[in-house]
Coordinates of C-alpha atoms in Angstrom, one line a residue:
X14 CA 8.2 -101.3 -29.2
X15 CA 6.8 -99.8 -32.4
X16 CA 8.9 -101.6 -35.3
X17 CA 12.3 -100.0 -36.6
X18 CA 12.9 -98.0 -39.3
X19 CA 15.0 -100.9 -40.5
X20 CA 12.2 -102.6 -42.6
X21 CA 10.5 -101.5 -45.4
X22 CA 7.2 -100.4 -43.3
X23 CA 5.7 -98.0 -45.5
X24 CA 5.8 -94.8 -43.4
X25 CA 4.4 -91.7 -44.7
X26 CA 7.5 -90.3 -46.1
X27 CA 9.0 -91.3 -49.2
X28 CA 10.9 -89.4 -52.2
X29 CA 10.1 -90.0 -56.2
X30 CA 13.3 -91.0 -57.4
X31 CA 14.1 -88.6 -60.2
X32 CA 13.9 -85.6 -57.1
X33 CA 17.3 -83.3 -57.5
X34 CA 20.2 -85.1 -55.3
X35 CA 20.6 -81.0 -54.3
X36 CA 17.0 -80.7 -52.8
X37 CA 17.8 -84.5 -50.8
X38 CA 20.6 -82.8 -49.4
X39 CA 19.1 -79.3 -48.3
X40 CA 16.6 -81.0 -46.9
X41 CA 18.7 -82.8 -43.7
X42 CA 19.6 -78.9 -42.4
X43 CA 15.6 -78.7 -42.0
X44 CA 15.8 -79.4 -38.2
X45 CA 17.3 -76.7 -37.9
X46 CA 13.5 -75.0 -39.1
X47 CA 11.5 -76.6 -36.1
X48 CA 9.9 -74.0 -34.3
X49 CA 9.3 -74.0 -30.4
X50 CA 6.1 -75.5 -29.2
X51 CA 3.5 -73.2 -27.8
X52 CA 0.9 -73.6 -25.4
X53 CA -2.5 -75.0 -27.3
X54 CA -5.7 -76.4 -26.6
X55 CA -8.4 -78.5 -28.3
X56 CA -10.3 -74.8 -29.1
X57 CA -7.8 -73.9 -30.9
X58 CA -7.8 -76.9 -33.4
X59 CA -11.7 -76.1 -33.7
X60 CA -11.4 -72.8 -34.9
X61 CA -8.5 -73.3 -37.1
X62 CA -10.8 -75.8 -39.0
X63 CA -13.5 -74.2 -39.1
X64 CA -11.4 -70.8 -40.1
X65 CA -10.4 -72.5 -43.7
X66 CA -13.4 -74.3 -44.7
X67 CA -13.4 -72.3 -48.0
X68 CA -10.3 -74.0 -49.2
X69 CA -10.4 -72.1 -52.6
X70 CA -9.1 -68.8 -50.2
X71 CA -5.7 -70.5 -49.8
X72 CA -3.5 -69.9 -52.8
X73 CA -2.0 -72.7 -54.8
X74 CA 2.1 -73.4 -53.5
X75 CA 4.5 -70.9 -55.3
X76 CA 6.3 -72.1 -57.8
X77 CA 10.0 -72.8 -57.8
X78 CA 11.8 -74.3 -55.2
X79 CA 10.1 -75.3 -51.9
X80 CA 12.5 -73.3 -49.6
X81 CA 10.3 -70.3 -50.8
X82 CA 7.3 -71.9 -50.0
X83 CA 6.6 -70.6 -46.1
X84 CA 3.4 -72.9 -45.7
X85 CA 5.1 -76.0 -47.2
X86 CA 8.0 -75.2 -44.8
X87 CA 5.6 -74.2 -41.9
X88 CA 4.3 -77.6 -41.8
X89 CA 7.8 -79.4 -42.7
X90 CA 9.4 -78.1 -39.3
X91 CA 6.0 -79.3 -37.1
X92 CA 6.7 -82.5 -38.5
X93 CA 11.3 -82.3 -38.4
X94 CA 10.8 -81.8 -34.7
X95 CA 7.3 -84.5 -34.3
X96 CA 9.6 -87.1 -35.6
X97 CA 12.7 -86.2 -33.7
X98 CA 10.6 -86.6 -30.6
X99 CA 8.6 -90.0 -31.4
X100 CA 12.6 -91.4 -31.6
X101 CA 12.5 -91.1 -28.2
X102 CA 9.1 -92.7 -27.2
X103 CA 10.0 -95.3 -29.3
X104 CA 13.2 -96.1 -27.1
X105 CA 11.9 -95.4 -23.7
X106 CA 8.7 -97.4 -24.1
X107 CA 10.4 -100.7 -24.6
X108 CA 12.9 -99.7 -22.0
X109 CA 10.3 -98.7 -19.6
X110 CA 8.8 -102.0 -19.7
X111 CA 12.4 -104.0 -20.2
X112 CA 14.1 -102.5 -17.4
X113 CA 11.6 -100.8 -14.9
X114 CA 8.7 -103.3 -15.3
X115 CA 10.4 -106.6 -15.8
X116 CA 8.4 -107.0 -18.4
X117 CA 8.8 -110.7 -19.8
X118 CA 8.9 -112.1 -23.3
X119 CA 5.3 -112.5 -24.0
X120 CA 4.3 -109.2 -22.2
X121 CA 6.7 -106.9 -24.8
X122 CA 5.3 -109.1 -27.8
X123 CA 1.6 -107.8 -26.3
X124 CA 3.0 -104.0 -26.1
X125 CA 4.3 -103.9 -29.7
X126 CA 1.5 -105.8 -30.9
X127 CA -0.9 -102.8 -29.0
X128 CA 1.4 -100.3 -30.5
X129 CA 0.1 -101.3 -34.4
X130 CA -3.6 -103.3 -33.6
X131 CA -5.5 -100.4 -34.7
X132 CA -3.9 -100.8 -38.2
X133 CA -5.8 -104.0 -38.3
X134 CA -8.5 -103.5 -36.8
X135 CA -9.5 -99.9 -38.4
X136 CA -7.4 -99.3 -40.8
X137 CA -9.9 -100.0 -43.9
X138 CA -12.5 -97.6 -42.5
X139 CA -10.1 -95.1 -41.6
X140 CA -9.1 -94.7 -45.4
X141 CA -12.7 -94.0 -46.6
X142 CA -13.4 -91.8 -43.1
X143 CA -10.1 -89.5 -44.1
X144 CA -11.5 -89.3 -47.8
X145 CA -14.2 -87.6 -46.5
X146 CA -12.6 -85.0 -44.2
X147 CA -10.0 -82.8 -44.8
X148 CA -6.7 -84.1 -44.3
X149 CA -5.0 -81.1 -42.5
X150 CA -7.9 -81.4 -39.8
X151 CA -7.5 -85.2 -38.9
X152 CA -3.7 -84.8 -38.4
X153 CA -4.4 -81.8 -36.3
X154 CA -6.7 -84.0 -33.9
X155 CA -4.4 -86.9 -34.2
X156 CA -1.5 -85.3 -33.1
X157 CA -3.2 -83.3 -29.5
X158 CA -4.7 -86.7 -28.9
X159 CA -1.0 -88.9 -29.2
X160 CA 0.2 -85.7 -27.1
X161 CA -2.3 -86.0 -24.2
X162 CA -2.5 -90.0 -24.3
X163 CA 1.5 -90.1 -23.8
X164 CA 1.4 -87.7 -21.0
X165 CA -0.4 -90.1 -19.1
X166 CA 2.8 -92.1 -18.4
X167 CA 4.8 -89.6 -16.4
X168 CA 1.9 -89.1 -14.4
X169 CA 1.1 -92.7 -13.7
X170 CA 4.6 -93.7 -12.8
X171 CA 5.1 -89.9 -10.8
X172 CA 2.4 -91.5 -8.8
X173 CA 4.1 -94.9 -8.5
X174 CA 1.0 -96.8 -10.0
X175 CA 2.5 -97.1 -13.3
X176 CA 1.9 -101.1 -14.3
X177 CA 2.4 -102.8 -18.0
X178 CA -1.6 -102.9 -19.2
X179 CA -1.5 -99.0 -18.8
X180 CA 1.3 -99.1 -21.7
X181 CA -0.8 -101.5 -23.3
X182 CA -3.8 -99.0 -23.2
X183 CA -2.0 -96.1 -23.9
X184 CA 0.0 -97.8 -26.9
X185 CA -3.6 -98.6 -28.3
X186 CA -5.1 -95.0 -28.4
X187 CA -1.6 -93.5 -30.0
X188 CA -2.0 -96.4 -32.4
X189 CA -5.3 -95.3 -33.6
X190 CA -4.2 -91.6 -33.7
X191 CA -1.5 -92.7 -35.5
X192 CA -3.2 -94.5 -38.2
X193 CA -5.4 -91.7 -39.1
X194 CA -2.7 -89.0 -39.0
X195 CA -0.1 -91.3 -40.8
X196 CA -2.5 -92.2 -43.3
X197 CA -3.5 -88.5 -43.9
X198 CA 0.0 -87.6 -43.9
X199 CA 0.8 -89.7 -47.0
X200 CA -2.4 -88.0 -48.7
X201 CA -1.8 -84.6 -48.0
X202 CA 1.0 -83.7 -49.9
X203 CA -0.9 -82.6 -53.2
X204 CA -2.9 -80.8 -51.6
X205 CA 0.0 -78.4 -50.1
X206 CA 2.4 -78.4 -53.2
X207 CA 2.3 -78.2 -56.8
X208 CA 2.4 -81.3 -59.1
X209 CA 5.9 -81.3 -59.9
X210 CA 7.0 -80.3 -56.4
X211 CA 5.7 -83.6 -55.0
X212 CA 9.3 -85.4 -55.7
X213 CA 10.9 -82.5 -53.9
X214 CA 8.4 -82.9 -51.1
X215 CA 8.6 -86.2 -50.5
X216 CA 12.6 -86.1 -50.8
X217 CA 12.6 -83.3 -48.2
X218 CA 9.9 -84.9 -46.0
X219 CA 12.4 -88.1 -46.1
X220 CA 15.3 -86.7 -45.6
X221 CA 14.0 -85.1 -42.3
X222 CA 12.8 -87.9 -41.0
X223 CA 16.1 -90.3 -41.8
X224 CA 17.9 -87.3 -39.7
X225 CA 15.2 -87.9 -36.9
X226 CA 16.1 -91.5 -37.1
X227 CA 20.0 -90.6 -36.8
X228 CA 20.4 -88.1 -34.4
X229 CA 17.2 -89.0 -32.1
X230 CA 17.8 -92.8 -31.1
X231 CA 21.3 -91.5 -29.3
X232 CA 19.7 -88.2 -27.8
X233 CA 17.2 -90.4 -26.3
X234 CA 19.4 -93.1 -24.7
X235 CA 21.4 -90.2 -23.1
X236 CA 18.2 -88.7 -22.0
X237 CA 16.6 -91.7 -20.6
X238 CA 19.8 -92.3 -18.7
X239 CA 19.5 -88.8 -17.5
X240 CA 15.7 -88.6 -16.3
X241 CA 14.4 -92.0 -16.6
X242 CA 12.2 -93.0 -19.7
X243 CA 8.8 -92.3 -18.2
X244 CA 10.0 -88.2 -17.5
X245 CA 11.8 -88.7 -21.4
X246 CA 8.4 -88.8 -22.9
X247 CA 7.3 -86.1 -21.8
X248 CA 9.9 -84.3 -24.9
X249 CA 8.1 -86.5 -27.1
X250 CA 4.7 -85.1 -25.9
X251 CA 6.1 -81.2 -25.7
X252 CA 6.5 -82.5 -29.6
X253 CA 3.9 -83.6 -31.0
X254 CA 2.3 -80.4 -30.0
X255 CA 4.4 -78.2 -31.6
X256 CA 3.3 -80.6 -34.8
X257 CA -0.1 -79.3 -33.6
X258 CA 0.6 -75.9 -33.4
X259 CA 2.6 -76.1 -37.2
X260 CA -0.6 -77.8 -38.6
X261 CA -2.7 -75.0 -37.3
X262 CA -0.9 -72.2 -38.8
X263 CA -0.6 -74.6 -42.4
X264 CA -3.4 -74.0 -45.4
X265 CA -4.0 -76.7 -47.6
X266 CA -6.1 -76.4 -50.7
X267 CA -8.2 -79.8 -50.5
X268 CA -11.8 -79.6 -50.9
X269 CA -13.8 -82.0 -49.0
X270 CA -15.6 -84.6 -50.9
X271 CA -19.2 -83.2 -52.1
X272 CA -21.8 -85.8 -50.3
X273 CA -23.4 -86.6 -53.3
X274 CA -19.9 -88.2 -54.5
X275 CA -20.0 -90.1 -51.9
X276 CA -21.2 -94.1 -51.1
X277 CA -21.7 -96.8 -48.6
X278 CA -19.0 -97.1 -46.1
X279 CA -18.8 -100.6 -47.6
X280 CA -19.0 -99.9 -51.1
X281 CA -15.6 -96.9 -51.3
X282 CA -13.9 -99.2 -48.7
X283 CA -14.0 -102.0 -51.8
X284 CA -13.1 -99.4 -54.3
X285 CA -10.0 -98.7 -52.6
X286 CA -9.0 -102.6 -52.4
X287 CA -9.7 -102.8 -56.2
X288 CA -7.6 -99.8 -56.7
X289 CA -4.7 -101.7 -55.2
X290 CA -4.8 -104.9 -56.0
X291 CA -5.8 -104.4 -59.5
X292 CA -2.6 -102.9 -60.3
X293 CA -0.3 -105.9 -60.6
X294 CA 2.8 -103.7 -59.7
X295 CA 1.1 -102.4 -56.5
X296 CA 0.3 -105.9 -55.6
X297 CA 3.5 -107.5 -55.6
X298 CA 5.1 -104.4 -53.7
X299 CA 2.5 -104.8 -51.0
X300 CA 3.0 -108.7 -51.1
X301 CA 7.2 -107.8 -50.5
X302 CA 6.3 -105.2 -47.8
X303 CA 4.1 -107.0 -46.1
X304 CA 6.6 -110.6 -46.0
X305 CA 9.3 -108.1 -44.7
X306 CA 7.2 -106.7 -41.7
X307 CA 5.9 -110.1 -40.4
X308 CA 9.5 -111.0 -40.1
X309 CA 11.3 -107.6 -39.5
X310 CA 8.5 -107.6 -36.3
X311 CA 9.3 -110.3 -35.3
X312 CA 12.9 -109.5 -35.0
X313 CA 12.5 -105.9 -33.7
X314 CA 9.9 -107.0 -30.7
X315 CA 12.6 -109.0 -29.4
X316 CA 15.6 -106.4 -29.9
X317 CA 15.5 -104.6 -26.6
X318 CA 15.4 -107.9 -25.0
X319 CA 18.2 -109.5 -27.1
X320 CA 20.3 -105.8 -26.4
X321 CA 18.7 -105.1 -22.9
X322 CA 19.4 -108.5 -21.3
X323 CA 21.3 -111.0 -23.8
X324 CA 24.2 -108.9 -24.2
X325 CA 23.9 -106.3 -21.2
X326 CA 23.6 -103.3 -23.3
X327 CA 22.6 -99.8 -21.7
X328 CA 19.8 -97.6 -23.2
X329 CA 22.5 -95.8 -24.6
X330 CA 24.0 -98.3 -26.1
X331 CA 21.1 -98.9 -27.7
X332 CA 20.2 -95.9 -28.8
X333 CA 23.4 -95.3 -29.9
X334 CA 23.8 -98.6 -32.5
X335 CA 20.2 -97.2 -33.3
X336 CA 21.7 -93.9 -34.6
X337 CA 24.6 -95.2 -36.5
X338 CA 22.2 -97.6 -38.3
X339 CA 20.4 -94.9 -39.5
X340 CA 23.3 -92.9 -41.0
X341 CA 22.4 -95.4 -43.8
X342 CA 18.6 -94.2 -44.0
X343 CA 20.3 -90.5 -44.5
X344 CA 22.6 -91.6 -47.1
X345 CA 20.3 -93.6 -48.7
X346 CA 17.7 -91.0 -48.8
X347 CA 20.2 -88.9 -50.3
X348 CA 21.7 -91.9 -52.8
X349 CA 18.1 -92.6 -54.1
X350 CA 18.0 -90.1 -57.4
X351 CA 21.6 -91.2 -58.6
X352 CA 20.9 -94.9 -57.8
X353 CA 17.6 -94.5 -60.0
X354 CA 19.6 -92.7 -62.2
X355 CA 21.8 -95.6 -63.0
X356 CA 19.8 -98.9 -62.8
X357 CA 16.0 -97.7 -63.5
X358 CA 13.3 -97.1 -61.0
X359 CA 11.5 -100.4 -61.5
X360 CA 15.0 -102.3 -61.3
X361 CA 15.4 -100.4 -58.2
X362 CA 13.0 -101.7 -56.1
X363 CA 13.6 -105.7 -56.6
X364 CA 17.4 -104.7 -56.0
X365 CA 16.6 -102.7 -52.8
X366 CA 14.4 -105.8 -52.0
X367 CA 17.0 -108.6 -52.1
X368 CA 19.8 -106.5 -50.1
X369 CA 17.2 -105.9 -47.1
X370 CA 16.0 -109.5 -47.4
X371 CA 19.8 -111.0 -46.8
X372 CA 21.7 -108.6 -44.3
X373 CA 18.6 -109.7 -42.0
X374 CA 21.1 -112.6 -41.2
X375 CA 23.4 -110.2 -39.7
X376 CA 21.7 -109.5 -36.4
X377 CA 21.2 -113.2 -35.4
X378 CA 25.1 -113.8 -36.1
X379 CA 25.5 -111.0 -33.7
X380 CA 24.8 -113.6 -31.3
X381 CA 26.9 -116.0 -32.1
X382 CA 30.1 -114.0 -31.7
X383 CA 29.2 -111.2 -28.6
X384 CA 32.6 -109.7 -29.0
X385 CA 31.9 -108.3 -32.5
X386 CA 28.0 -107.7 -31.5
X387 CA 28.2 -104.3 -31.5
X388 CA 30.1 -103.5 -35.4
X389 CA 27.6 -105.9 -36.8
X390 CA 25.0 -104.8 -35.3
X391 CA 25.8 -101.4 -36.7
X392 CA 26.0 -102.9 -40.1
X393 CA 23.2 -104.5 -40.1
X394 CA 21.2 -101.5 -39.1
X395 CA 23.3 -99.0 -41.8
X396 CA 23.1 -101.4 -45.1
X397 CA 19.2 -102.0 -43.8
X398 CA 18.3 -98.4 -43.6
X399 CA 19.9 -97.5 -46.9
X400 CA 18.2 -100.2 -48.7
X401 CA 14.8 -99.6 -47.2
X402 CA 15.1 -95.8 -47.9
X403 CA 16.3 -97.0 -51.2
X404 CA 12.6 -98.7 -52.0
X405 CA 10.0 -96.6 -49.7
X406 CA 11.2 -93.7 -51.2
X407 CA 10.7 -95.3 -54.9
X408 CA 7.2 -97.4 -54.2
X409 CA 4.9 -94.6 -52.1
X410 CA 6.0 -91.7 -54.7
X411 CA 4.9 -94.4 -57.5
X412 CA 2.0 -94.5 -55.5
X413 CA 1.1 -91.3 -55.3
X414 CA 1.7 -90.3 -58.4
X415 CA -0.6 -93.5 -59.7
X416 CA -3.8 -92.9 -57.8
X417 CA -6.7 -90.4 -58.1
X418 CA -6.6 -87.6 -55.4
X419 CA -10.3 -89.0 -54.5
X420 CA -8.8 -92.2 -53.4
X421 CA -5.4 -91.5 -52.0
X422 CA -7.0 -92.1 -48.3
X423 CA -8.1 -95.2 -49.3
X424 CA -5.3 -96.4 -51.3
X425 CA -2.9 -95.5 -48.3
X426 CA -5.0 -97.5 -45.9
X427 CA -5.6 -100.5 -47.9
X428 CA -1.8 -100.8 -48.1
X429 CA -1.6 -100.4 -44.5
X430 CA -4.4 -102.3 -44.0
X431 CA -2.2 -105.1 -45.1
X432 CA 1.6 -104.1 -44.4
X433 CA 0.5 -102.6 -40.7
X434 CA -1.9 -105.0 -40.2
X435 CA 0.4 -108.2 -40.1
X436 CA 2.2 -106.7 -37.7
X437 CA 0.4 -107.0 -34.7
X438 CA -0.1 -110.6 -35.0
X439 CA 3.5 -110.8 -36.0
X440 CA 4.5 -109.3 -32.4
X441 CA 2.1 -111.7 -30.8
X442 CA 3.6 -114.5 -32.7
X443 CA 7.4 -113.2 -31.3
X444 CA 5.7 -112.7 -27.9
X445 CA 5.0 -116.7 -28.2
X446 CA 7.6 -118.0 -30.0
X447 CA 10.2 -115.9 -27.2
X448 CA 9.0 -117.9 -24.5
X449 CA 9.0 -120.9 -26.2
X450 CA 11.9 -121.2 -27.8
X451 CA 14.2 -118.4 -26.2
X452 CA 14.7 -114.7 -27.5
X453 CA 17.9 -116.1 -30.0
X454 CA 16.2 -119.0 -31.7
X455 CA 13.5 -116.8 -32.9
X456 CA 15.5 -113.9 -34.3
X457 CA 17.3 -116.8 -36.5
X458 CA 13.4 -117.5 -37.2
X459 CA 12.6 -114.5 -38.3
X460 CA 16.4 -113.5 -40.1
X461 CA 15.6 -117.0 -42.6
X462 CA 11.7 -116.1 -43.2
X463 CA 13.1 -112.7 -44.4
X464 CA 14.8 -113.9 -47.3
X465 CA 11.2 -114.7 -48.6
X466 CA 10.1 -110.9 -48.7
X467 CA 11.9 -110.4 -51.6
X468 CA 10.5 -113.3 -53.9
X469 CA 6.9 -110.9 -55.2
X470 CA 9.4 -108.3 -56.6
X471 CA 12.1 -110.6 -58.0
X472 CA 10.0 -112.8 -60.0
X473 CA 8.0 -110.5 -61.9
X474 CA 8.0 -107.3 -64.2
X475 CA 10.1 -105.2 -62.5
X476 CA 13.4 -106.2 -64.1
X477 CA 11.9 -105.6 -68.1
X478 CA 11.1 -102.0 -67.6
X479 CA 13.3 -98.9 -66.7
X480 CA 10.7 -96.2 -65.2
X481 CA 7.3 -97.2 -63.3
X482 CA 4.0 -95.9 -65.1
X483 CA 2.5 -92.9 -64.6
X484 CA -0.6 -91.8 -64.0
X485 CA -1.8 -91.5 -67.6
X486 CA -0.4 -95.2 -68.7
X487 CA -1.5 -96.5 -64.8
X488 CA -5.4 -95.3 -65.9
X489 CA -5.0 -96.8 -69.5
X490 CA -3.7 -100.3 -68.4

């Protein structure tokens, strides 16, 4: 099971906190934009790349709003509708293996640690690869590939030869698709919009995918119980091609990387370490993120179990304490700018830090007291998602704001390099410590060793200052 948006995981999406409360809350009527997917194939994505190569033919984004920018919003409903779909893969994967596989507590520890590997294991050459391509291009590849390499499940099990290592395998290639497209996707933004339309971006990008996160989880527990999770995936798949098919008809203006600007593998791999860990700021966020996903893993690989078995839930059940967690996610995505507003943006992330750190105690105490499972576990999942919207949305727009366009592939990965990269070893680690000790002592485990995440961004700068540098005062310090 890929891990929650309860945690602060560093997707791709994320909102500069002084972006207009009114463009946060246009942006959640966006799903509403995604278009129908088409039929495609891979000679399609060829010829769309090879159509743009000039990229000094595509205009720069209008400027005003971006509801009046067509190719901004042209991409934006690809992804509304990619994301809505992934809910449900993320739901009927776990339950696949929980419920029609039997799967036990090390073999789900070995799918989610499959699901995020390749974070680990090519994340840092990824970043320097995507710095040398255009970003547009990867993402188009990455998506047809995480759309063919799901469809394999329906077919396996339609067959009735469907076993747990083939979700092992096919969780592996989606998690290498996935780290090239997600790292792209964090890198791509300036290239679409204008400078000052990257907050409204990024808000709008956020949004979309907090309403994914609300509405999806439920629509998929109803649909699993309806077809059965391996036919359910077959949505996602339908999906992530009309992602595809939005990517082909987007234009960027990014311009590859002359070769002469470029160097060793090695050599721009190390430049974009130094980049991040010489900015003390960026360090200590990455130390914080990365705390919270060893832990939040570690808690979300044994979820379906603790839901599934432990307290009897049904898929919907699941998907539906899923959904009303992430009304918190919406509302915080939309909270962000007056939250900022009031207490600072560098305040705002050790703040953030601290709430998501404690109400990791809540799900745990579920256990103790089954008859009130199900309000605290919705709880839990609301205050977690607002806080965690709270500070993604405030560290990756400080990010991107920070870093040189030649090194926002890099940058990205490094970071996930690190955040990402604990997490399969964290999964492995909740695989063991599940069959050790039993699926309750080890959310208890991982509910105290959250309340460490917190410590890199409470002891430190954060709480002198009111705004995070920009780029100007990042490249001077």
């Amino acid at each position: 099971m890929s891990q929650s948006d309860a945690s602060p995981d560093d997707r791709p999406h994320g909102g500069h906190p002084h972006a207009a409360a009114a463009d946060v809350t246009d942006a959640v009527v966006a799903e509403a934009r995604a278009e129908a997917s088409l039929p495609v194939s891979p000679g399609d994505a060829a010829e769309a790349t090879e159509a743009d190569r000039t990229p000094d033919a595509t205009p720069p984004a209008p400027k005003g709003s971006l509801w009046h920018d067509r190719n901004f919003l042209t991409m934006w409903s690809g992804q509304a509708l990619s994301q809505f779909g992934e809910q449900i893969s993320m739901l009927a994967i776990p339950v696949l293996a929980v419920v029609l596989l039997n799967a036990n507590e090390f073999e789900v520890g070995v799918l989610n640690a499959a699901s995020v590997a390749a974070f680990l294991v090519v994340g840092l050459p990824a970043g320097a690869w995507i710095d040398r391509m255009r970003k547009r291009h990867v993402m188009i590849w990455a998506d047809l590939v995480r759309a063919l390499a799901l469809g394999t499940i329906p077919l396996l099990w339609e067959l009735g030869v469907l076993q747990i290592w083939h979700l092992y395998a096919v969780s592996l290639v989606i998690g290498v698709a996935t780290v090239f497209f997600d790292v792209s996707y964090q890198s791509i933004i300036p290239s679409l919009v204008r400078t000052g339309q990257i907050a409204e971006a990024n808000g709008k990008l956020e949004s979309t995918s907090q309403l994914a996160h609300l509405v999806g989880p439920a629509f998929a527990g109803w649909l699993i119980g309806i077809l059965t999770a391996p036919v359910a995936m077959i949505v996602t798949g339908l999906t992530y091609l009309t992602s595809f098919t939005a990517l082909l008809l987007t234009r960027d203006h990014e311009q590859r990387r002359a070769p002469e600007d470029r160097a060793p593998l090695r050599t721009e791999i190390a430049e974009g370490l130094r980049w991040v860990f010489g900015n003390p700021l960026l360090r200590r966020i990455v130390g914080t993120t990365a705390t919270s996903n060893v832990f939040s893993t570690i808690t979300y690989t044994m979820l379906p179990l603790f839901l599934l078995r432990d307290l009897g839930f049904t898929p919907v059940g699941l998907g539906t304490v899923m959904s009303l967690g992430a009304i918190g996610g919406l509302l915080g995505a939309m909270a962000t700018p007056h939250i900022v507003k009031v207490i600072g943006e560098a305040r705002a992330i050790p703040v953030s830090a601290i709430a998501f750190s404690v109400i990791s105690l809540f799900l745990p105490v579920a256990a103790m007291i089954p008859a009130f499972a199900f309000p605290l576990l919705v709880v839990q999942g609301f205050v977690m998602s607002f806080t965690v919207l709270l500070y993604n949305i405030t560290q990756v727009t400080f990010r991107q704001r920070i870093t040189p366009a030649r090194l926002l592939g890099r940058m990205n990965a490094s970071i996930r390099f690190v955040v990402w990269g604990v997490m399969p070893l964290a999964a492995l680690a909740a695989g063991g410590l599940g069959t050790w000790l039993g699926v309750v002592p080890t959310l208890w485990i991982a509910a105290v060793g959250s309340l460490s995440a917190a410590v890199f961004v409470v002891f430190g700068p954060f709480w002198a200052i009111r705004d995070l540098p920009d780029a100007a005062e990042a490249a001077e310090a």
